[in-house]
Short mmCIF file of C-alpha atoms and ligand atoms in Angstrom, two decimals:
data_model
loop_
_atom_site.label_atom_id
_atom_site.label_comp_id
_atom_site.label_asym_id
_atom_site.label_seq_id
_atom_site.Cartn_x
_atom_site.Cartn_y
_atom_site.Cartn_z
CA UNK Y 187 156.52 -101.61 -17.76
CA UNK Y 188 160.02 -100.31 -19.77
CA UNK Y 189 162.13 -102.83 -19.41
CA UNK Y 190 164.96 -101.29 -20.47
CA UNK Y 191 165.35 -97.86 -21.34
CA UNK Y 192 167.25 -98.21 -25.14
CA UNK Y 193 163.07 -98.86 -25.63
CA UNK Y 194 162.32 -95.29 -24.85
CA UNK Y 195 162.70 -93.86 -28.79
CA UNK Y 196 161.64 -96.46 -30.55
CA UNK Y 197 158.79 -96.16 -28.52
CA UNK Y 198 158.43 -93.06 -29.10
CA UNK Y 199 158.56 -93.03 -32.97
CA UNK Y 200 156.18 -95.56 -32.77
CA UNK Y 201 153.39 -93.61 -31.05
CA UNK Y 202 153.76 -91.26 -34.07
CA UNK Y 203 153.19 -94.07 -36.45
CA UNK Y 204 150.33 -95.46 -34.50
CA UNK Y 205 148.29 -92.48 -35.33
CA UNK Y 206 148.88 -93.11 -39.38
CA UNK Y 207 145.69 -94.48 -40.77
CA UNK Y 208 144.71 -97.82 -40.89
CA UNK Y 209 145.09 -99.65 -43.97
CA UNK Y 210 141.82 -101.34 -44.96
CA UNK Y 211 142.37 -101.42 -48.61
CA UNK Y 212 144.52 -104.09 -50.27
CA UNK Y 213 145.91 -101.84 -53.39
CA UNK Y 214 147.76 -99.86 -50.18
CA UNK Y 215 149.45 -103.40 -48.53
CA UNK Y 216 153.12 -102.87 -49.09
CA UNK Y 217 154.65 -105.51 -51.35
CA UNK Y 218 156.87 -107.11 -48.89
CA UNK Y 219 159.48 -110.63 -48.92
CA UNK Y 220 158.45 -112.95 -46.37
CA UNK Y 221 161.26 -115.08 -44.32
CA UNK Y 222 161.56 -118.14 -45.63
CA UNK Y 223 160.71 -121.21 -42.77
CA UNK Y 224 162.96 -123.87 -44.70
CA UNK Y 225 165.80 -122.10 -45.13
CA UNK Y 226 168.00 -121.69 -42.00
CA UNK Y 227 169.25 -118.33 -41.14
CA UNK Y 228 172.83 -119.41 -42.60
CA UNK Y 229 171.11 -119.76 -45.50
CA UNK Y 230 171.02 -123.36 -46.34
CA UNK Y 231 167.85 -124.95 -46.96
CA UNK Y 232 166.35 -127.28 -45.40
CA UNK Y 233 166.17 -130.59 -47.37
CA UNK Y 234 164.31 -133.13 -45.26
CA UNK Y 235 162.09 -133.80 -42.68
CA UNK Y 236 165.08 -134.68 -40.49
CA UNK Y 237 166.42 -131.47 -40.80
CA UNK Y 238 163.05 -130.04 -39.83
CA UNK Y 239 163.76 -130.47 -35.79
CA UNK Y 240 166.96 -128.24 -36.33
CA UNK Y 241 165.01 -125.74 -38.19
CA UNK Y 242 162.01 -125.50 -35.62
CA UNK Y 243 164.30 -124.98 -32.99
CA UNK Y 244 165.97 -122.04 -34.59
CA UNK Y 245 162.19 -120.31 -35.79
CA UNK Y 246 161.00 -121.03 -31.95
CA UNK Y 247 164.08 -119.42 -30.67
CA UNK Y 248 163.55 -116.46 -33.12
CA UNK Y 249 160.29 -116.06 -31.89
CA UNK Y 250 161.43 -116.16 -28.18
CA UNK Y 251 163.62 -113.19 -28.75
CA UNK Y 252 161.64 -111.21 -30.75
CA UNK Y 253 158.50 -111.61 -30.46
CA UNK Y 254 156.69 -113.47 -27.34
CA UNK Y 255 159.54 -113.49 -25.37
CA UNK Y 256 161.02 -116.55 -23.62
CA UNK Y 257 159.02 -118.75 -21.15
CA UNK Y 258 161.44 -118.91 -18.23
CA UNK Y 259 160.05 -122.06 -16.76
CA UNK Y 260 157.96 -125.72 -17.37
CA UNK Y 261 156.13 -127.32 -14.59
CA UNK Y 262 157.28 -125.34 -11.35
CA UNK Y 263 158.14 -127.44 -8.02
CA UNK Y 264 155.34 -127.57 -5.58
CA UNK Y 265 152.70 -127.15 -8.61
CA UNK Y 266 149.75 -129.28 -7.46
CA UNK Y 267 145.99 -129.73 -8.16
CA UNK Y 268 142.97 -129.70 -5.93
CA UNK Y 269 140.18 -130.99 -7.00
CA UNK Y 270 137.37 -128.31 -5.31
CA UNK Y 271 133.47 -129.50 -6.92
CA UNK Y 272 132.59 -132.67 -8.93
CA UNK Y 273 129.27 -132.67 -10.10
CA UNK Y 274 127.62 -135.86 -11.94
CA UNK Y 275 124.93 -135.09 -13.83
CA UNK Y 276 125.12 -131.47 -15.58
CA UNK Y 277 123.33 -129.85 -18.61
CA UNK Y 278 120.19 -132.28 -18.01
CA UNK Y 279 122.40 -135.14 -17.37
CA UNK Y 280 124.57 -135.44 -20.52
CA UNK Y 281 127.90 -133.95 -18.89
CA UNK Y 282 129.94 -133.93 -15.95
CA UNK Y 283 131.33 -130.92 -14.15
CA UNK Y 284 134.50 -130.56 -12.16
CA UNK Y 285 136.46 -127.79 -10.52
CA UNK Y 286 140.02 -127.67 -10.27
CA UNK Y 287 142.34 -125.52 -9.13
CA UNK Y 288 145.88 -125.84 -10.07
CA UNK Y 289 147.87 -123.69 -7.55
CA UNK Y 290 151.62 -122.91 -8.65
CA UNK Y 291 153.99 -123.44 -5.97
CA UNK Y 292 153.56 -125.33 -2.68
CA UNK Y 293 150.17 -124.95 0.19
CA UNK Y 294 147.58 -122.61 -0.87
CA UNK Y 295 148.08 -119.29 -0.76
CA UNK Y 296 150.33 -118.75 -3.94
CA UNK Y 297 148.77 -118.11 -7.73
CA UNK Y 298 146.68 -120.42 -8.81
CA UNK Y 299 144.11 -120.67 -11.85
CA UNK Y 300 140.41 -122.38 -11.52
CA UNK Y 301 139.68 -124.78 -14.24
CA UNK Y 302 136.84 -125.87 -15.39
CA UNK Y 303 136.29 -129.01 -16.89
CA UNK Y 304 132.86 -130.10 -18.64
CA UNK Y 305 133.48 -133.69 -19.74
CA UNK Y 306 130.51 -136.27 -21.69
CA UNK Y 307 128.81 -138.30 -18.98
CA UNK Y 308 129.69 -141.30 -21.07
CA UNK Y 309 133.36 -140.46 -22.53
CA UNK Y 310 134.48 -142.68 -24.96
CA UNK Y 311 136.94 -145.97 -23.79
CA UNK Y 312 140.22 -144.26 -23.84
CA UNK Y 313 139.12 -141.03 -23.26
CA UNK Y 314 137.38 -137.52 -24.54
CA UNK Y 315 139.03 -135.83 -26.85
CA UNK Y 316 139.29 -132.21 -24.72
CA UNK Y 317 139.61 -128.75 -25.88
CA UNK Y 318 141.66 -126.25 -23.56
CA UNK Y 319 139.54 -123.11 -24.07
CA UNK Y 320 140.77 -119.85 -22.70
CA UNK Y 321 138.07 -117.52 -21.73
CA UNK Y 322 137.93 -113.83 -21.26
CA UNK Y 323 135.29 -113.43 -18.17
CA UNK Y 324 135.65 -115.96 -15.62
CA UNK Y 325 134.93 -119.58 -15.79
CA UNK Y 326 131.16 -118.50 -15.08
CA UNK Y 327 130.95 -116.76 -18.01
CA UNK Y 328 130.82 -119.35 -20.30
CA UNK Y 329 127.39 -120.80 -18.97
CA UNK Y 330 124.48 -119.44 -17.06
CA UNK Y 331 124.60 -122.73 -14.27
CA UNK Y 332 125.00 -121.41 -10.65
CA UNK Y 333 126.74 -124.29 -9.92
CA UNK Y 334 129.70 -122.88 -11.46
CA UNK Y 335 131.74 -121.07 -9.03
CA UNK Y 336 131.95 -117.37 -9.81
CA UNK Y 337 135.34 -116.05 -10.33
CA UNK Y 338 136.42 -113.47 -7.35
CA UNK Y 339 139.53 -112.14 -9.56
CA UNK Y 340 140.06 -109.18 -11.21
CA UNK Y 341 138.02 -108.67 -14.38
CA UNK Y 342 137.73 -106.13 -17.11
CA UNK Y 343 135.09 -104.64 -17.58
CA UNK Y 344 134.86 -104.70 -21.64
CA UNK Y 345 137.72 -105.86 -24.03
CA UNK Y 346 138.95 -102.37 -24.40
CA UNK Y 347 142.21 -101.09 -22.93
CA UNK Y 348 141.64 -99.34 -18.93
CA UNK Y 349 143.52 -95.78 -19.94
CA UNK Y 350 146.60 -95.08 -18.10
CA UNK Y 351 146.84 -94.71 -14.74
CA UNK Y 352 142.70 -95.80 -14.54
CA UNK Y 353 142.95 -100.01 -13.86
CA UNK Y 354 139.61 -100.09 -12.25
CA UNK Y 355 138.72 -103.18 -10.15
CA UNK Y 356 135.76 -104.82 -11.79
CA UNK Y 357 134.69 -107.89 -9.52
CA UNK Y 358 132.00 -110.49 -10.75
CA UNK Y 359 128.56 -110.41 -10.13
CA UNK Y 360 125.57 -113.07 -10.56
CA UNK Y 361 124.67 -111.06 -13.26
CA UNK Y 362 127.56 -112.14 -15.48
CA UNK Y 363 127.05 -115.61 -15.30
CA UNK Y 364 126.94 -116.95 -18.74
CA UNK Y 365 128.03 -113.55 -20.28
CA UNK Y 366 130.52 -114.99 -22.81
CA UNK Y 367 127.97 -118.42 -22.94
CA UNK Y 368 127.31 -117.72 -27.12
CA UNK Y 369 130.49 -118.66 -27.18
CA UNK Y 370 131.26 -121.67 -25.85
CA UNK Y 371 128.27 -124.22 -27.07
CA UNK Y 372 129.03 -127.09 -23.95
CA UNK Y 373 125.81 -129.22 -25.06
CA UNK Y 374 127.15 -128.86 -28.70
CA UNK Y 375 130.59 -129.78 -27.31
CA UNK Y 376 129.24 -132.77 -25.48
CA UNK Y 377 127.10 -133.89 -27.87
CA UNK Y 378 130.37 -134.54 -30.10
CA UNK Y 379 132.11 -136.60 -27.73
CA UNK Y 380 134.28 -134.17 -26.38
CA UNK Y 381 135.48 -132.35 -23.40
CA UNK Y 382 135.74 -129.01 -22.55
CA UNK Y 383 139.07 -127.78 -20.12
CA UNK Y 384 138.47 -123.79 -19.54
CA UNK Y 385 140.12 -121.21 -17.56
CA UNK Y 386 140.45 -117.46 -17.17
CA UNK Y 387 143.28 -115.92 -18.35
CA UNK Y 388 143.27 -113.23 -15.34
CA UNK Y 389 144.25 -115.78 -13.33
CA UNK Y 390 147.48 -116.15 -15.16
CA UNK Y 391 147.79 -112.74 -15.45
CA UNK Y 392 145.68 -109.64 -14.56
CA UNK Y 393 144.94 -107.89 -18.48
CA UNK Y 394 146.65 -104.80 -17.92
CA UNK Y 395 150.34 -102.40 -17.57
CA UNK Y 396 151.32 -103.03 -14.48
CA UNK Y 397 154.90 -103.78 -14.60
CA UNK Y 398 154.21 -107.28 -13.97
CA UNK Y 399 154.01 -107.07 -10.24
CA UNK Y 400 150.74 -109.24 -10.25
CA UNK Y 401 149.60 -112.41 -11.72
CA UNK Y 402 152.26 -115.63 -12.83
CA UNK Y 403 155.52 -113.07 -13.16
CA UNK Y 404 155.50 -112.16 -9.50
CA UNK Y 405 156.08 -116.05 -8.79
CA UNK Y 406 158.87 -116.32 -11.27
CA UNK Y 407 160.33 -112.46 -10.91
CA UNK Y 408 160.22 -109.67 -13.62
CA UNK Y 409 160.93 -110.59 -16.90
CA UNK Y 410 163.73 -109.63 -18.90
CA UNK Y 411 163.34 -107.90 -22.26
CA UNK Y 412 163.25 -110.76 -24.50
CA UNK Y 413 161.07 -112.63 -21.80
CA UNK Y 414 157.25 -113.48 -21.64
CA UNK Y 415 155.03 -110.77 -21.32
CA UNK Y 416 151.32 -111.86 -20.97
CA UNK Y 417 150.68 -113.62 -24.24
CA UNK Y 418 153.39 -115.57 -23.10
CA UNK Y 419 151.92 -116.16 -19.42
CA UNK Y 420 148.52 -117.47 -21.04
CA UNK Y 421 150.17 -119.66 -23.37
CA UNK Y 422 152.14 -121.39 -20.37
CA UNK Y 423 148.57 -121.26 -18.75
CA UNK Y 424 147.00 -123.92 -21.39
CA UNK Y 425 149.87 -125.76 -20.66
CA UNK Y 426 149.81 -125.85 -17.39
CA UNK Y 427 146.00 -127.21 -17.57
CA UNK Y 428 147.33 -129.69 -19.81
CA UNK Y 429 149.81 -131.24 -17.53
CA UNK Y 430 145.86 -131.70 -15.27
CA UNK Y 431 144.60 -133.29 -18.23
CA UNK Y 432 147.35 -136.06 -18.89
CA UNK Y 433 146.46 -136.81 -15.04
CA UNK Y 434 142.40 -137.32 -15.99
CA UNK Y 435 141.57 -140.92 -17.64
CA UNK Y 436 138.92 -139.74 -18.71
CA UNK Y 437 140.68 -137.67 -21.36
CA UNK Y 438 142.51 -139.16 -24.40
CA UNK Y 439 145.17 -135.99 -24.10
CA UNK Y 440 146.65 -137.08 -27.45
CA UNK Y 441 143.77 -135.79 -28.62
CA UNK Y 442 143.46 -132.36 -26.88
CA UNK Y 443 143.54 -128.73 -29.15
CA UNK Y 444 143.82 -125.50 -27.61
CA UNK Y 445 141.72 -122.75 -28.05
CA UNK Y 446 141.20 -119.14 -28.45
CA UNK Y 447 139.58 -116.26 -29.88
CA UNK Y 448 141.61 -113.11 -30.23
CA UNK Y 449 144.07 -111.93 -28.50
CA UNK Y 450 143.55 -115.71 -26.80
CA UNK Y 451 143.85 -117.04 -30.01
CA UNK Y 452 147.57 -115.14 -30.33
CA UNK Y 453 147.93 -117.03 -27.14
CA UNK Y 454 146.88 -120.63 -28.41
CA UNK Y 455 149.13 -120.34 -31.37
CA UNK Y 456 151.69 -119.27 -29.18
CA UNK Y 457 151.28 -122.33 -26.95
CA UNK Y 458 150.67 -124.77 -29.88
CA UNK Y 459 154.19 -123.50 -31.31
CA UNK Y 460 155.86 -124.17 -28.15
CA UNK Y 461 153.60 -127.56 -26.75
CA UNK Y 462 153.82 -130.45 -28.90
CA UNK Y 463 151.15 -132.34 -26.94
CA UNK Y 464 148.70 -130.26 -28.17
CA UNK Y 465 147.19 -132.23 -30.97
CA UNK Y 466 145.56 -129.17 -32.70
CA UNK Y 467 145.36 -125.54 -32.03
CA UNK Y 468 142.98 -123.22 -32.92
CA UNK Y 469 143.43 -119.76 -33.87
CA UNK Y 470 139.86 -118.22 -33.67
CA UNK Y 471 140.04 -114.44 -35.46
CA UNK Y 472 143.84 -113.82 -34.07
CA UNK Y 473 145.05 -111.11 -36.21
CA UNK Y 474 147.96 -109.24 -35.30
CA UNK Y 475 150.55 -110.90 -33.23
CA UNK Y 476 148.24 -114.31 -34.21
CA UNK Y 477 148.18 -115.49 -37.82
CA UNK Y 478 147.44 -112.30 -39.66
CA UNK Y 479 151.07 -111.69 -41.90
CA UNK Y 480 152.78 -108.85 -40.07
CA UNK Y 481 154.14 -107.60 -43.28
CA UNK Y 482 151.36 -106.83 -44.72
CA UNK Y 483 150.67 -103.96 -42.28
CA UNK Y 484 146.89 -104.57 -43.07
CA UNK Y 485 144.52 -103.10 -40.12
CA UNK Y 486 146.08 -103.31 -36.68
CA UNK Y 487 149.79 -102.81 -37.06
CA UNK Y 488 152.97 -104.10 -34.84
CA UNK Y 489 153.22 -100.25 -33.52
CA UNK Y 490 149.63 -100.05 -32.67
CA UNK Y 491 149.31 -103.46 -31.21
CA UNK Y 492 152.46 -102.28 -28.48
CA UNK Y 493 151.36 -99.18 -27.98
CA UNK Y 494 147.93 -100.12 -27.04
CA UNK Y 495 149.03 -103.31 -25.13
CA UNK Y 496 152.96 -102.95 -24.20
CA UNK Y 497 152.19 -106.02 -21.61
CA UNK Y 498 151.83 -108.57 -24.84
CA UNK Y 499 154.69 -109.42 -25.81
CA UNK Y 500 158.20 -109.10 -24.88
CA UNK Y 501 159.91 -105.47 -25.30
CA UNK Y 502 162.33 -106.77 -28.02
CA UNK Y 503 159.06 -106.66 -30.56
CA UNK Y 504 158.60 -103.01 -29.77
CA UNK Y 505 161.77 -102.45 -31.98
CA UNK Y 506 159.55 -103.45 -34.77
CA UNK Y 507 157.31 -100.62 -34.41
CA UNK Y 508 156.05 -99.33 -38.06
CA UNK Y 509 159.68 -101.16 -39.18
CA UNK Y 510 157.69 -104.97 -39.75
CA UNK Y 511 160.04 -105.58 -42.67
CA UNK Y 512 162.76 -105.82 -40.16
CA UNK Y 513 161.66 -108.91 -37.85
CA UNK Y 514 163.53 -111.87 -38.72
CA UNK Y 515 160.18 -114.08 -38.58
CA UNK Y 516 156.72 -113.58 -39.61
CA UNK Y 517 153.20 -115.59 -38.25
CA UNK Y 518 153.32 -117.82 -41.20
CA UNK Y 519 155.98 -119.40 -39.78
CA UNK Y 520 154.67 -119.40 -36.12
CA UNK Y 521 151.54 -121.72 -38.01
CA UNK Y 522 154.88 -123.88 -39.43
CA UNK Y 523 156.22 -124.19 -35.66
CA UNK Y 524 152.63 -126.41 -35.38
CA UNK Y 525 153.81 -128.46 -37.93
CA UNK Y 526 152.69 -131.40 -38.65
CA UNK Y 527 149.92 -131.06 -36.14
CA UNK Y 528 146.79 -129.83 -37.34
CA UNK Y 529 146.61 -125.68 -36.61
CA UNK Y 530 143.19 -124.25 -37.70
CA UNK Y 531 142.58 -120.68 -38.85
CA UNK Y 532 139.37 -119.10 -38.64
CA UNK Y 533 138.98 -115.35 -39.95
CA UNK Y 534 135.43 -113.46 -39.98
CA UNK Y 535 134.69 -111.49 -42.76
CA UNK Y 536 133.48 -108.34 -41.09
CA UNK Y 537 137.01 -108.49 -39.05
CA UNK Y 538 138.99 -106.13 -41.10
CA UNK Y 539 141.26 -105.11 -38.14
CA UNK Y 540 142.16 -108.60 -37.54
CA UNK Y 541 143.45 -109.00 -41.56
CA UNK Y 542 141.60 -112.05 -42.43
CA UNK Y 543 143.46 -112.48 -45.98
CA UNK Y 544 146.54 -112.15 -43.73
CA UNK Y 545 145.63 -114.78 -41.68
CA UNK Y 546 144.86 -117.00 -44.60
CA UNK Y 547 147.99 -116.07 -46.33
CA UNK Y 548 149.85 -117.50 -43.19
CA UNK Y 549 147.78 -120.89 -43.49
CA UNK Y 550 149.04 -120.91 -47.39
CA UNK Y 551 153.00 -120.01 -46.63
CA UNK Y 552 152.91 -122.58 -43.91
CA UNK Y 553 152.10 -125.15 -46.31
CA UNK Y 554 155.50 -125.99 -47.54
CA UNK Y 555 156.88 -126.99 -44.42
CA UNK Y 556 153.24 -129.43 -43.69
CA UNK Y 557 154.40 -130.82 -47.14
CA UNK Y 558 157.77 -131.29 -45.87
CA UNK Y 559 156.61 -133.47 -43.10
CA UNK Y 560 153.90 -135.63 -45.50
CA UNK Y 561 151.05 -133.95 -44.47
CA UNK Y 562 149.03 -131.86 -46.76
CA UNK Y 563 148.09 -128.12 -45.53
CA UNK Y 564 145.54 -125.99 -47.32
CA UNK Y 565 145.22 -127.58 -50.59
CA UNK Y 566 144.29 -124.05 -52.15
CA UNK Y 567 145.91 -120.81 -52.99
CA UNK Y 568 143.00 -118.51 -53.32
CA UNK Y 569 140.64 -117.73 -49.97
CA UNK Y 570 137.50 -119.73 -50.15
CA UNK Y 571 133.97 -118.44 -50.38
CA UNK Y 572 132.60 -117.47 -47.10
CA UNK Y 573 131.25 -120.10 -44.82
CA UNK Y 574 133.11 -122.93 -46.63
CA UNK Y 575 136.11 -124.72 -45.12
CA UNK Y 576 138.99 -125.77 -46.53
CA UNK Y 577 141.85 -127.87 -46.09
CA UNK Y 578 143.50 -131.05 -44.27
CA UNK Y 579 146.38 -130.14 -41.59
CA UNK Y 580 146.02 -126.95 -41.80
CA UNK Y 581 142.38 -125.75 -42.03
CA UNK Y 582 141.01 -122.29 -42.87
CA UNK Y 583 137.44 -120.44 -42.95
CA UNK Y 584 136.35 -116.87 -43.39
CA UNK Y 585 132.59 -117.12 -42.13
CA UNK Y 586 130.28 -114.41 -42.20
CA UNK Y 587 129.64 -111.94 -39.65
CA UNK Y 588 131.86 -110.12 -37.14
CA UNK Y 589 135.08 -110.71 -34.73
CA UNK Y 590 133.54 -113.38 -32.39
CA UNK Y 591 133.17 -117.03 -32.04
CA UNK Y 592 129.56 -118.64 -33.19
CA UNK Y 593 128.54 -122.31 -33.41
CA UNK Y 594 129.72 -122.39 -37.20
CA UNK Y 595 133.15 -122.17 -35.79
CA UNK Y 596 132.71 -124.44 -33.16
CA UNK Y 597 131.06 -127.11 -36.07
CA UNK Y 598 133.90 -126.72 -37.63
CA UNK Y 599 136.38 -127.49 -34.46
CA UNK Y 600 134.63 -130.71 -33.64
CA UNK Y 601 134.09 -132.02 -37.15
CA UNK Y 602 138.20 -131.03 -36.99
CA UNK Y 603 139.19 -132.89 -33.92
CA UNK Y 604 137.06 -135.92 -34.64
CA UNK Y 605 139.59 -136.92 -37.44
CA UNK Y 606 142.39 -136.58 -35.01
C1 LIG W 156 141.98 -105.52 -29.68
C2 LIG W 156 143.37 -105.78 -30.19
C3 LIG W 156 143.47 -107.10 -30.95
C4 LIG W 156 142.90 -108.23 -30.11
C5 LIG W 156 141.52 -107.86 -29.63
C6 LIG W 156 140.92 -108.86 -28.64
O1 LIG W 156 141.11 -105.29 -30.75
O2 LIG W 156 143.75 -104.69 -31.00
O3 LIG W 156 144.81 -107.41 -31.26
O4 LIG W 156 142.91 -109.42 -30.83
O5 LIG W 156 141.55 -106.64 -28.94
O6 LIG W 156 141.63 -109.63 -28.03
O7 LIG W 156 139.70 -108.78 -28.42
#
């Protein structure tokens, strides 16, 4: 996928430091400076809200060039939706189910991505409050139901990187229906109120190296080295799904968050940062490249994170290989480009890789800039006891257990969006 060959020793000298050991112990984290986001890069600070549009502008633009790479384009011409299944009484009655696919350019044989939508049989006058949930296996993972149409596209088959040269066409079967289903709690969902608006991110694009001959960049042409890479492709995804929602009446889409868990929940930041109609954005156990404090170098690292996945994010970042103290930005101040909306952080405490102190330490150095805008962000300095949420705009939790989302994160979301 080189880009452009200057890449080629920095990439190199990173593959050396991506075999350095993983730091899991927090007497090893470097002590590091962290960028400051209300002080532009001339150096003058940033006084007052108003100045705050001038500043966010800047940070976005830092993080187009360096880190996610720029989105070429909005809304393409000839994008269009086709509403394929509409079924009225789902999950014993209580919900609604639709099918839509959103295809990208004119008539029907360009991309497109399948969404689903699981709304409340009765939404409320004005409209659900939706989440856009990106999902990892297909639209029919995320519930058992045959009536959901299983996805035909091409699927991995377990979150770990295919080895070079070994992509291996996994196709759907009934018997992943519902595979991912823990994790996305419709009834739960329902029962709040709210609407669900999922999709899989292989339609957007394919999970692997490819060169980005497949998925959205084939429709827009190969990206340059400070363009999107895929992170940046699934990000534009939620917002594409959110230019169906404003369409639905059903919705209330200034209430609609975006959602997702790992390297999905890099993605909804991204998008949040960039999307100001999302409401609230959720950053479910994002880590590296998500909210996790690159500085800190704690678990996975900016060298490992390109070397294992140099689709990600644009090839600029890769010059920040084992050299984090370099990068003009760090994530706290992608959680400050969500500003004043309400960004959520969730960590796991059996998530080491993902740095969940990182991830709270970006909810904390956000705060300033929340405070800026008269909103009021974590309200604490110190990382609260497992399983106990804090904070107003900005929210933050370290539950028990492992890297995955349960239903104590998804009580948390709706008891979150219900205040929106
Ligand atoms: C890997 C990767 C993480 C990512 C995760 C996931 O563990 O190193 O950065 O968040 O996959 O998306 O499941």
């Amino acid at each position: 996928m080189l880009r452009y060959l200057s890449v080629l020793p920095l990439l190199a000298s990173s593959m050396m430091g991506a075999d350095e050991p993983v730091i899991y112990d927090e007497a090893k984290v470097p002590s590091y400076t962290l960028p400051d986001p209300l002080r532009f890069e001339n150096g003058e600070p940033v006084k007052t809200s108003a100045d705050w549009p001038k500043r966010r502008a800047e940070l976005l633009g830092l993080f187009e060039a360096h880190v996610y790479g720029k989105t070429p384009v909005g809304r393409p011409a000839g994008m269009h939706f086709e509403p394929r299944k509409k079924i009225d009484s789902f999950l014993g009655g209580k919900a609604t189910l639709e099918e839509i696919r959103i295809h990208f350019r004119e008539g029907d044989d360009g991309p497109f991505v399948d969404v689903l939508l699981i709304k409340p049989a009765k939404p409320a006058v004005g409209g659900a409050p939706a989440f856009v949930g990106v999902n990892f296996t297909g639209n029919h993972g995320v519930h058992p139901s045959t009536e959901i149409t299983l996805s035909t596209a091409w699927m991995r088959e377990s979150n770990e990187p295919e080895k070079k040269g070994q992509v291996i066409d996994h196709r759907s079967t009934e018997a992943s229906r519902g595979n991912q289903a823990s994790r996305w709690p419709l009834a739960m969902i329902v029962d709040a109120g709210c609407a669900l608006a999922t999709f899989y991110y292989g339609d957007i694009d394919p999970d692997f190296d490819d060169g980005f001959e497949n998925g959205i960049h084939a429709l827009f042409g190969k990206p340059g080295p400070a363009e999107w890479g895929s992170i940046g492709a699934w990000a534009w995804g939620a917002s594409r799904v959110m230019d169906y929602l404003e369409t639905d009446p059903a919705i209330d889409s200034k209430k609609v968050a975006v959602m997702g868990h790992s390297r999905l929940g890099k993605t909804a930041l991204w998008a949040g940062a960039q999307d100001e109609r999302f409401a609230m954005v959720i950053s479910n156990n994002s880590g590296c490249g998500g909210a996790a404090l690159s500085r800190r170098r704690f678990g996975e690292r900016v060298g490992r994170i390109n070397t294992s996945f140099p689709h990600w994010f644009a090839d600029t970042f890769h010059q920040y290989n084992e050299n984090e103290a370099a990068l003009p930005v760090d994530q706290h101040q992608l959680i400050a480009l969500i500003a004043p909306r309400l960004v959520y952080v969730a960590s796991a405490v059996e998530d080491e890789w993902a740095d969940p102190r990182g991830e709270f330490l970006s909810a904390v150095h956000a705060g300033p800039v929340y405070e800026l805008l008269g909103k009021k962000g974590l309200g604490v300095k110190e990382m609260p006891e497992l399983n106990a949420a804090v904070g107003e705009s900005i929210r933050y939790h370290i539950r028990s257990g492992k890297h995955d989302v349960t239903d104590y994160d998804w009580e948390q979301y709706l008891k979150a969006i219900a205040g929106l």
